Short mmCIF file of C-alpha atoms and ligand atoms in Angstrom, two decimals:
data_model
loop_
_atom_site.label_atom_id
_atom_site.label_comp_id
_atom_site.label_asym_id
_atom_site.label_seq_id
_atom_site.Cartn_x
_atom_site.Cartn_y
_atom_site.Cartn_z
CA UNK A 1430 0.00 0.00 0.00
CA UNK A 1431 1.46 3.30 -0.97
CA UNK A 1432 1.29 6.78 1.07
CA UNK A 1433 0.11 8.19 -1.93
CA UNK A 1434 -0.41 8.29 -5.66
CA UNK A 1435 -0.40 11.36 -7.59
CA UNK A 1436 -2.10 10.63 -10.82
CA UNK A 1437 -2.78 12.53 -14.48
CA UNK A 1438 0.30 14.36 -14.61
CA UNK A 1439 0.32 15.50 -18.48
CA UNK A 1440 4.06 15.65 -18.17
CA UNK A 1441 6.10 13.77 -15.14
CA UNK A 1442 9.06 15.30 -15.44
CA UNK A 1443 11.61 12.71 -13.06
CA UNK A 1444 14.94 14.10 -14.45
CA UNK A 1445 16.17 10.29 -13.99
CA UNK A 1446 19.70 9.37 -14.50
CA UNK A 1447 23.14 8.85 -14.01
CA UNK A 1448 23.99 8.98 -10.15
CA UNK A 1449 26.26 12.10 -11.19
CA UNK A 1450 26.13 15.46 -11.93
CA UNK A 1451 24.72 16.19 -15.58
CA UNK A 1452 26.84 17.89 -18.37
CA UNK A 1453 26.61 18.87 -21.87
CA UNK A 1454 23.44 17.14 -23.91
CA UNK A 1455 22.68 15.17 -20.36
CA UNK A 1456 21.41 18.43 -19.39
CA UNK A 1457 19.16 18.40 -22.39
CA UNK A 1458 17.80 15.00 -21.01
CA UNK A 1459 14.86 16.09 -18.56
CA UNK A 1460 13.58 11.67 -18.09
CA UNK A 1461 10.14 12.71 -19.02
CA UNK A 1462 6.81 10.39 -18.46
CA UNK A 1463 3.92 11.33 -20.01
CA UNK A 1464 0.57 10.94 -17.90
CA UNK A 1465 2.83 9.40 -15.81
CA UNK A 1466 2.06 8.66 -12.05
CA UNK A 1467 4.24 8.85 -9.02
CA UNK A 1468 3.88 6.55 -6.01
CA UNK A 1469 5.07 7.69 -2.27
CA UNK A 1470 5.66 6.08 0.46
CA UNK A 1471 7.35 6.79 3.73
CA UNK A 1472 8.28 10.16 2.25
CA UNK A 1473 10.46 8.57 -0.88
CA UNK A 1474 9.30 7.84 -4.39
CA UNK A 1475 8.72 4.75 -4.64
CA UNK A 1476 8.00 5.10 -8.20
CA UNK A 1477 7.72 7.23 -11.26
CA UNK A 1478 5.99 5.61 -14.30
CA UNK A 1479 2.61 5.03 -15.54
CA UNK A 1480 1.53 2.14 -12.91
CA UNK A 1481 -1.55 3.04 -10.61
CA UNK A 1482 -1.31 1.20 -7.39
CA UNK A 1483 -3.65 1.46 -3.63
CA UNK A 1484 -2.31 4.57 -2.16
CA UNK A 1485 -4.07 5.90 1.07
CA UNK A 1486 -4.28 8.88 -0.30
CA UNK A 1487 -4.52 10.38 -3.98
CA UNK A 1488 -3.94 13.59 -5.25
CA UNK A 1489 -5.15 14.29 -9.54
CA UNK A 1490 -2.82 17.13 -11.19
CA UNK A 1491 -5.61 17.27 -13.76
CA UNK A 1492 -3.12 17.29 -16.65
CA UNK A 1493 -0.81 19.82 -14.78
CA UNK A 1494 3.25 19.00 -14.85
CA UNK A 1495 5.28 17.30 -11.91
CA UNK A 1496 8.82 18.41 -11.08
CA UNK A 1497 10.96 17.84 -8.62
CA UNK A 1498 11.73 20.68 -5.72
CA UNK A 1499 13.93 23.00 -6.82
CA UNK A 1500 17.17 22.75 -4.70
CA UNK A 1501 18.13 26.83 -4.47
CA UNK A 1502 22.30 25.95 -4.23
CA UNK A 1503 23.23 29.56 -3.31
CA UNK A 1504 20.72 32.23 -0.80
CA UNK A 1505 21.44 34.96 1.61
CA UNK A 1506 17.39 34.35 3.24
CA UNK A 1507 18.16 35.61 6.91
CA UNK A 1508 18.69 39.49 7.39
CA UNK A 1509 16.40 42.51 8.76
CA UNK A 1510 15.18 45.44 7.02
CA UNK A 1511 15.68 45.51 3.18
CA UNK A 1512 17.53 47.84 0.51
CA UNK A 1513 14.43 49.00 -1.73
CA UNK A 1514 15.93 52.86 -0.65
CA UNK A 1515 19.47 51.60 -2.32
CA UNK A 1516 17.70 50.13 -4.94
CA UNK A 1517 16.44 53.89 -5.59
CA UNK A 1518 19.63 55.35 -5.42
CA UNK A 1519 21.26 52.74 -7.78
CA UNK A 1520 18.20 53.78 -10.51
CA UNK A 1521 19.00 57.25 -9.68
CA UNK A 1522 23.12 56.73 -10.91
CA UNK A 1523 24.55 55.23 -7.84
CA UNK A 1524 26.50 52.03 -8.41
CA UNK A 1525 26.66 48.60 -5.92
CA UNK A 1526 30.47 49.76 -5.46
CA UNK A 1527 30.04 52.97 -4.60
CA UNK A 1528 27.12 51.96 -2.20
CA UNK A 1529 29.15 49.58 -0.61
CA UNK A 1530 31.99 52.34 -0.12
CA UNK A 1531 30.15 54.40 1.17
CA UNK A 1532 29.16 52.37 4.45
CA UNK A 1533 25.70 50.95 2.80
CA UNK A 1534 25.21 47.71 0.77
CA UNK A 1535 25.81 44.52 2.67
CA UNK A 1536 27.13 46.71 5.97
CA UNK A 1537 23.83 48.15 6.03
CA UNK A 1538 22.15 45.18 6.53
CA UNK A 1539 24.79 44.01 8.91
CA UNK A 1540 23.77 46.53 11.45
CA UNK A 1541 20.19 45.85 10.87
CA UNK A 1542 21.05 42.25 11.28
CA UNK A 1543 23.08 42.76 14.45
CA UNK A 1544 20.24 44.87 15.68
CA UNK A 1545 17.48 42.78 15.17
CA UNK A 1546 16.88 39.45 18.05
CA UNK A 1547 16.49 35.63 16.71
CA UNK A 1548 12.68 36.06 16.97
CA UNK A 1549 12.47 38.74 14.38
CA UNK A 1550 14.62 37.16 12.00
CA UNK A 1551 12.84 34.02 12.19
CA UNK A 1552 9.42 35.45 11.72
CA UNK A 1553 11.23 37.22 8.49
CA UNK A 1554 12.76 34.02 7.26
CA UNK A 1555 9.17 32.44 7.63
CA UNK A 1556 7.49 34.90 4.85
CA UNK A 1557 10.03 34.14 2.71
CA UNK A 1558 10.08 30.26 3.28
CA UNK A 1559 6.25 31.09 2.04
CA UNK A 1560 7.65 33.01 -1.09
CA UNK A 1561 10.13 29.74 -1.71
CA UNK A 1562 7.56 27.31 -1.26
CA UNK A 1563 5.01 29.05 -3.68
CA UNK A 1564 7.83 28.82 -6.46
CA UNK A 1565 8.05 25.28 -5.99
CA UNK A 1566 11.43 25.26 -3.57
CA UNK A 1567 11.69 22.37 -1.41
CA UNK A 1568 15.46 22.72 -0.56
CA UNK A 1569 17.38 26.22 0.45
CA UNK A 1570 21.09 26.75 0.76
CA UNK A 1571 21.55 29.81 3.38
CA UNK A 1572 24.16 31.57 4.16
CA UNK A 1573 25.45 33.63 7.18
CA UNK A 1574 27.27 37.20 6.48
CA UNK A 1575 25.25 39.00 8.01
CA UNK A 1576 27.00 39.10 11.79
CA UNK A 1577 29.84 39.70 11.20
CA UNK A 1578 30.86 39.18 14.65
CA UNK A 1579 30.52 35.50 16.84
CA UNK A 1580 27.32 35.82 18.74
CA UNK A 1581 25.41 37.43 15.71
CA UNK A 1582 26.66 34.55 13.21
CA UNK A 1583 25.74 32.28 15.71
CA UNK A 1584 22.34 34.07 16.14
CA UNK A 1585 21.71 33.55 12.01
CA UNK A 1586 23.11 30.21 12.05
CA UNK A 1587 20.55 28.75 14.64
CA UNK A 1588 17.47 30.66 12.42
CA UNK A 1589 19.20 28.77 9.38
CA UNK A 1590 19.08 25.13 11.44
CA UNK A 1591 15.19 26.44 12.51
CA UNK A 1592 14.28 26.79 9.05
CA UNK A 1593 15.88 23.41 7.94
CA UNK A 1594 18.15 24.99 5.56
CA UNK A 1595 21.52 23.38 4.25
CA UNK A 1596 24.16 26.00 6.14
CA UNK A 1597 27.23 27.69 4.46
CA UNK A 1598 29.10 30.13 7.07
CA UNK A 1599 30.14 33.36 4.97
CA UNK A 1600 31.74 35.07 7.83
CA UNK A 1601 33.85 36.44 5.18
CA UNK A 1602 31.34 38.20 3.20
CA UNK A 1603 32.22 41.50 3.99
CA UNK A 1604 34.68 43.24 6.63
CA UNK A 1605 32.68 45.20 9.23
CA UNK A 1606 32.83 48.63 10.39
CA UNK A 1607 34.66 47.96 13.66
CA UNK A 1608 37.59 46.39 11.36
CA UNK A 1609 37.75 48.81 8.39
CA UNK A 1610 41.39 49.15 7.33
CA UNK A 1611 42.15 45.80 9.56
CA UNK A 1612 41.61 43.38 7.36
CA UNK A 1613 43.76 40.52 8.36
CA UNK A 1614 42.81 41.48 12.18
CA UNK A 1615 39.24 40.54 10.95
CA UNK A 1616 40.49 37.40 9.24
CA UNK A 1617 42.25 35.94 12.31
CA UNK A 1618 38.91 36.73 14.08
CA UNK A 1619 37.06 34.42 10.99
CA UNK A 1620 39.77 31.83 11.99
CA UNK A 1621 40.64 31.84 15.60
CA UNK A 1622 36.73 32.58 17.39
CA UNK A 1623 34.68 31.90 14.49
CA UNK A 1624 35.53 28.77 12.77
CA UNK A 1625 36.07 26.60 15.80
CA UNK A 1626 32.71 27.94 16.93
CA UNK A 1627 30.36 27.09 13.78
CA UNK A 1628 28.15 24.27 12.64
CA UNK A 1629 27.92 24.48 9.02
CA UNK A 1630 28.38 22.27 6.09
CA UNK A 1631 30.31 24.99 3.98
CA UNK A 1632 32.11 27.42 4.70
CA UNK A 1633 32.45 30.40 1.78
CA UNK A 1634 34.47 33.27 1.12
CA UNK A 1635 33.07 36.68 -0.97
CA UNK A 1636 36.75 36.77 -2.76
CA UNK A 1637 37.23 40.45 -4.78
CA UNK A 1638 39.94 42.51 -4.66
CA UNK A 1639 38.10 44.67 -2.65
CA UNK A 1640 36.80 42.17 -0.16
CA UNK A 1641 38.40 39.12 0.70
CA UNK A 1642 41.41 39.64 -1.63
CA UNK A 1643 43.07 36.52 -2.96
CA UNK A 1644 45.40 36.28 0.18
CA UNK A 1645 42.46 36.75 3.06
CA UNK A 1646 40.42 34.27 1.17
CA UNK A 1647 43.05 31.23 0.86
CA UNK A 1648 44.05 31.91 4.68
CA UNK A 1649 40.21 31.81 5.22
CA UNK A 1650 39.77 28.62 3.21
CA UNK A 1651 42.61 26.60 4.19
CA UNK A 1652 41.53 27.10 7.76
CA UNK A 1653 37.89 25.64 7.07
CA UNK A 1654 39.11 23.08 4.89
CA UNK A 1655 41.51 21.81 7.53
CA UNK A 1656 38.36 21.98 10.13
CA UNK A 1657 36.73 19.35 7.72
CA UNK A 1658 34.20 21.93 6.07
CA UNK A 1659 33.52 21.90 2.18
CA UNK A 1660 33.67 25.03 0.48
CA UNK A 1661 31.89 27.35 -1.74
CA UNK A 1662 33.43 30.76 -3.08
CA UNK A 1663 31.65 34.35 -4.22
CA UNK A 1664 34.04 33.85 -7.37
CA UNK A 1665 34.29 36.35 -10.41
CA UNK A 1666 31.24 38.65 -10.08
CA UNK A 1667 33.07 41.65 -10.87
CA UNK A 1668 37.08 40.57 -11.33
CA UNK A 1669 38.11 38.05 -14.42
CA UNK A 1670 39.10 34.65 -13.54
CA UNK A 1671 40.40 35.89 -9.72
CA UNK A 1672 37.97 34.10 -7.73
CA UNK A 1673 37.77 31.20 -9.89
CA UNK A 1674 41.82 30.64 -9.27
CA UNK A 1675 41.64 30.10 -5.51
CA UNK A 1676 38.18 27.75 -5.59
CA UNK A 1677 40.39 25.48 -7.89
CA UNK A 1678 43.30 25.69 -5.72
CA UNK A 1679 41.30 24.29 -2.85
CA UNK A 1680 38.90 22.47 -4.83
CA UNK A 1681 36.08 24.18 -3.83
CA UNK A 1682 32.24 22.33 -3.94
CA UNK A 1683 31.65 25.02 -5.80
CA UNK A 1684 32.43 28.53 -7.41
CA UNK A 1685 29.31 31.03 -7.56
CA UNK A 1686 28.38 33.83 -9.74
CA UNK A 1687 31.67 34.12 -12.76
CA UNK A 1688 30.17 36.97 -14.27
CA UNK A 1689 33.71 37.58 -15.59
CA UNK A 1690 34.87 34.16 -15.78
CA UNK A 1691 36.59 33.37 -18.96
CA UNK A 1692 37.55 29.89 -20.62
CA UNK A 1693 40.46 29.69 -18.95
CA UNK A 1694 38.71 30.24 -15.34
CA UNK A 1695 36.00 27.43 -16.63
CA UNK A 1696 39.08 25.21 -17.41
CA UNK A 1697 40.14 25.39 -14.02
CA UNK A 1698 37.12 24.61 -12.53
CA UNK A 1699 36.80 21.65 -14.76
CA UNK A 1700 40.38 20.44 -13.63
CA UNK A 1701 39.41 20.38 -10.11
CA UNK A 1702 36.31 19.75 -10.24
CA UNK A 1703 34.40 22.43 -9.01
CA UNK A 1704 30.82 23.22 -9.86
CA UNK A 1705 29.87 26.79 -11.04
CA UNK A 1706 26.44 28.42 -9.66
CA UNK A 1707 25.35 31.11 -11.71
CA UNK A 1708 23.17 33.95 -10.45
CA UNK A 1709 21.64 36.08 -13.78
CA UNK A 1710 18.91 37.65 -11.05
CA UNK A 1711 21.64 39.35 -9.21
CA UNK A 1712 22.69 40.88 -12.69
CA UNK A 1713 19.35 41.17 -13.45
CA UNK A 1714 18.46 43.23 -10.73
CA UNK A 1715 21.80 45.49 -10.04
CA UNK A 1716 20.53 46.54 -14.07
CA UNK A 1717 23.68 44.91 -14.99
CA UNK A 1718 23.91 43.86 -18.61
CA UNK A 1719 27.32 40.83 -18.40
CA UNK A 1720 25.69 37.55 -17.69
CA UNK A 1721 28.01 34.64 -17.02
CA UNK A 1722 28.79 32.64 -19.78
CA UNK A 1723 26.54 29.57 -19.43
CA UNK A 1724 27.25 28.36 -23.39
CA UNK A 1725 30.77 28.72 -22.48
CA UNK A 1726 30.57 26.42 -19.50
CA UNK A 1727 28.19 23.91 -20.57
CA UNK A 1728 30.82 23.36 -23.99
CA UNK A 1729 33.88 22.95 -21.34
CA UNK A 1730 31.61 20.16 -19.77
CA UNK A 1731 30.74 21.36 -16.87
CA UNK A 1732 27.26 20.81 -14.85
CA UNK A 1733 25.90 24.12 -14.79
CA UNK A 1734 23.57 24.96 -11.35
CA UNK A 1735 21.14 28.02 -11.49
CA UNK A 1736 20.09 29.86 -7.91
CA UNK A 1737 18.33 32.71 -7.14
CA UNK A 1738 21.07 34.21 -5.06
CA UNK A 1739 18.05 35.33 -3.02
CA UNK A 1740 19.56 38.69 -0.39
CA UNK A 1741 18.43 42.14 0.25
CA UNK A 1742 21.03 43.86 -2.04
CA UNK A 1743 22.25 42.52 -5.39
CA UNK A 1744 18.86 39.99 -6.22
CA UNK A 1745 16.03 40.46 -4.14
CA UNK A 1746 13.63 37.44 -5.44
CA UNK A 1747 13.66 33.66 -4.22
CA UNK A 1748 11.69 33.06 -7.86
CA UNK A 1749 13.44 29.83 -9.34
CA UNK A 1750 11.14 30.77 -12.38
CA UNK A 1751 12.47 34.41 -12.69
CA UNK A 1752 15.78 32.32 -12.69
CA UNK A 1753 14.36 30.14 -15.64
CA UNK A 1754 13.72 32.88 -17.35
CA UNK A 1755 16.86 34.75 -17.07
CA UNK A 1756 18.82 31.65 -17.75
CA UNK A 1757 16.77 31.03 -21.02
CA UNK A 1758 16.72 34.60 -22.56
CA UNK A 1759 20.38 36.08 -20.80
CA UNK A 1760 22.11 33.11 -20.92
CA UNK A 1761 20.44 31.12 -23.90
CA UNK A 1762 20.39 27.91 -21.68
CA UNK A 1763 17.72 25.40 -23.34
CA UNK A 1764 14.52 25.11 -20.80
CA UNK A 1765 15.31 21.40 -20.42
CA UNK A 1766 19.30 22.77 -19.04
CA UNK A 1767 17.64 25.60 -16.60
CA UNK A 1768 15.29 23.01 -15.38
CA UNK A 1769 18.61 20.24 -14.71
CA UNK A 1770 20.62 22.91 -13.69
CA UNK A 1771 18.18 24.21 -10.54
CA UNK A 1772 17.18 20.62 -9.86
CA UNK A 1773 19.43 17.57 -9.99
CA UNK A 1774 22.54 19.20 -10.64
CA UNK A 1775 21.98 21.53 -7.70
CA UNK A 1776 21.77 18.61 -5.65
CA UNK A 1777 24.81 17.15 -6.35
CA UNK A 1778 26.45 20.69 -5.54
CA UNK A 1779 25.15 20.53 -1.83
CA UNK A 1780 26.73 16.91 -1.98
CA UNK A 1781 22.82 15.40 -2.43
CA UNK A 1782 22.65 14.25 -5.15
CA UNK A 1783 21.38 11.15 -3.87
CA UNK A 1784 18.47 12.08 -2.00
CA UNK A 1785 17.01 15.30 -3.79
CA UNK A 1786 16.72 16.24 -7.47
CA UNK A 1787 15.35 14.14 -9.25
CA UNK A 1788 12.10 11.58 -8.85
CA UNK A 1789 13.82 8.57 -8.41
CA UNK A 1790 13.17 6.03 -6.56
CA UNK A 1791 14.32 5.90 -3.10
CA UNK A 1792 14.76 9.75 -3.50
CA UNK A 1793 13.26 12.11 -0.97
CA UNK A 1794 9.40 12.94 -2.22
CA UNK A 1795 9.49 16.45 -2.50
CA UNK A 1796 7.54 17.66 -5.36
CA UNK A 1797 5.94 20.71 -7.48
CA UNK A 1798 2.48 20.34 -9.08
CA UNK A 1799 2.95 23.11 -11.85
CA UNK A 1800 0.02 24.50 -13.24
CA UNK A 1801 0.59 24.32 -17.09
CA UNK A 1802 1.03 21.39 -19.35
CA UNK A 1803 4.21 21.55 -20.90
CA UNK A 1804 8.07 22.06 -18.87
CA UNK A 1805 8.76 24.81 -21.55
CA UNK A 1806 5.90 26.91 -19.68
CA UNK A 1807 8.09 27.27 -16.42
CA UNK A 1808 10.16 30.11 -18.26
CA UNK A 1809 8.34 31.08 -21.14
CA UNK A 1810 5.03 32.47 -18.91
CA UNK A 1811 7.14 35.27 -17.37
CA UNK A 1812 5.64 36.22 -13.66
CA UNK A 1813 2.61 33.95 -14.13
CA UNK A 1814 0.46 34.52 -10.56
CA UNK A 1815 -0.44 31.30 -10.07
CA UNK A 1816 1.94 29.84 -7.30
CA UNK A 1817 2.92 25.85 -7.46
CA UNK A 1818 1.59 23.09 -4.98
CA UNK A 1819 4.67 21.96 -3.29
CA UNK A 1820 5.00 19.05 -1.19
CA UNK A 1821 8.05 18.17 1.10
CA UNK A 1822 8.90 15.29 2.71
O1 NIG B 989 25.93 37.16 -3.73
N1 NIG B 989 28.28 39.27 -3.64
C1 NIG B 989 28.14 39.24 -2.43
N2 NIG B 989 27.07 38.87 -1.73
C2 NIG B 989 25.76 38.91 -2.21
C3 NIG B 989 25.16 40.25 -2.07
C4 NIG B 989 24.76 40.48 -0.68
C5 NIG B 989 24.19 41.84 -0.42
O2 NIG B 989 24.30 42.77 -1.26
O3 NIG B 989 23.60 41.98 0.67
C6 NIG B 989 25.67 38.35 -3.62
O4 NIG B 989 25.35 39.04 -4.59
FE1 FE B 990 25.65 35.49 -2.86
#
């Protein structure tokens, strides 16, 4: 007897198969069922096919589609306040550098975070959960960077566990105002009180010339790595090719944004094999017109992930389908690729690839009843209203 059956799904789309990261025409490859079924039980799929069997329960997606969750590899969800003023001022001329300079950008958040107790963050992290949900998320990467200092990391960190979110510690996303022109005083504090203090899976480093500088960043990232923690690095957003060096060197999970990664930069991830996350909605929304590459990357044969990059600043949105659609018309990535890369190849860069991703059986059951009839919908009906029924295990 099975948990349940959903039935009538015009298109089931199960994204089954190899146990591996997908690249080049694999990413084309979306394992689709038509009016197929999918049987649950004890939360996993038990399976995905056209075979009706007694389920206690049974839900009809009248001819709707059936994804998978999309796995969001790459959010900032937990901070206070928001930056719809900045967002004004960067309209008005003002540029995300200059911002930043001038004390606002991701410090201005920091002091709102700092500010703000546990309780207020979670009941913020909540309505957004609701906004991820609606889009059809079932799985959120979430990183710190907003503290900045021990206790207030720590504070983000335990909203990040409440939530059930996969945690990356970014203490080293930007240098606060108590350490301005002490950088490498703030880095042994990211080393020495920090690090040993954390619970997180990752541990990432926002690496920029004007950030975490090549030096602060491998200092940063050979201390994590030698704690056991697997890394992720802010690689390439606005500098060619400089963040992408040091995630190869360490052989980072993963290297995120490369704006201004070139092919030699891809090449290097390839060789140490390193999964790039691009973020168009971040250069989407900072009105930026350089999109990453993603031709470039998926011909070097790498498995392209899509997130929404989802923070108060640079890409306000936790819409996976605004990401869709970015990634088709910025990026020219197929529908078929957007949909592997924000799905199963997402997975595999939060080291899941096994449980979430893809409806396969023994996978986790978490699920998104689309309303349309056809995958190529998902980024072709740009801001449709109509939110997705989304069911996690
Ligand atoms: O991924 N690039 C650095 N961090 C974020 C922006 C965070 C913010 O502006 O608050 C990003 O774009
Ligand atoms: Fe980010």
């Amino acid at each position: 007897m099975m948990d349940l059956a959903v039935i009538n799904c015009r298109q089931l789309v199960t994204l089954a198969g190899p146990a591996r990261p997908r690249t080049g025409l694999e990413m084309r490859d979306l394992g689709i069922i038509d009016n197929g079924i999918l049987l649950i039980k004890d939360g996993r799929v038990a399976e995905a096919g056209t075979r009706m069997a007694d389920a206690k329960e049974v839900i009809d997606a009248q001819g709707r589609i059936v994804l998978p969750g999309f796995v969001d590899a790459h959010t900032h969800p937990v901070f206070a306040g928001n930056r719809a003023a900045e967002f004004e001022k960067r309209i008005e001329g003002a540029t995300y550098a200059e911002i930043a300079a001038a004390g606002g950008g991701i410090r201005s958040t920091v002091r709102q975070t700092r500010a703000a107790t546990e309780e207020e963050l979670l009941t913020s992290t909540r309505k957004y959960q609701e906004w991820f949900l609606s889009g059809g998320t079932t799985t959120v990467e979430a990183k710190t960077g907003y503290g900045l200092s021990l206790e207030s990391e720590l504070k983000m960190l335990r909203v990040i566990r409440a939530m059930g979110y996969i945690p990356t510690f970014l203490g080293a996303h930007e240098i606060p105002d108590e350490y301005r022109g002490r950088i490498d005083h703030y880095v042994d504090l990211v080393i020495h009180e920090m690090l040993p203090n954390v619970d997180a899976e990752f541990c990432d480093v926002f690496c920029e010339p004007t950030v975490f500088p090549q030096e602060q960043s491998r200092r940063i990232l050979a201390a994590a790595k030698a704690r056991g923690m697997n890394l992720r690095v802010h690689a390439d957003q606005f500098t060619p090719d400089y963040g992408t060096a040091v995630a190869a060197e360490f052989q980072a999970t993963t290297a995120d944004h490369l704006e201004h990664t070139t092919r030699d930069g891809a090449q290097a991830l390839k060789s140490s094999g390193t999964i790039p996350v691009l973020l168009p909605a971040s250069v989407y929304s900072l009105g930026l017109k350089k999109y990453p590459n993603a031709r470039m990357l998926i011909e070097e044969g790498l498995p392209v992930v899509i997130a929404t990059d989802f923070n108060p600043g640079s890409s306000p949105t936790t819409s996976m389908l605004m990401v869709l659609s970015l990634a088709c018309t910025q990026m020219r990535m197929t529908p078929a690729e957007a949909i592997t890369a924000s799905t199963i190849n997402a997975a595999w860069s939060l080291n899941r690839g096994n449980q979430i991703g893809s409806l396969e059986p023994g996978k986790q059951a978490d699920f998104a009843i689309h309303n349309c009839s056809d995958y190529r919908e998902l980024p072709y009906f740009l801001s449709r209203p109509d939110p997705a029924k989304t069911h996690k295990a």
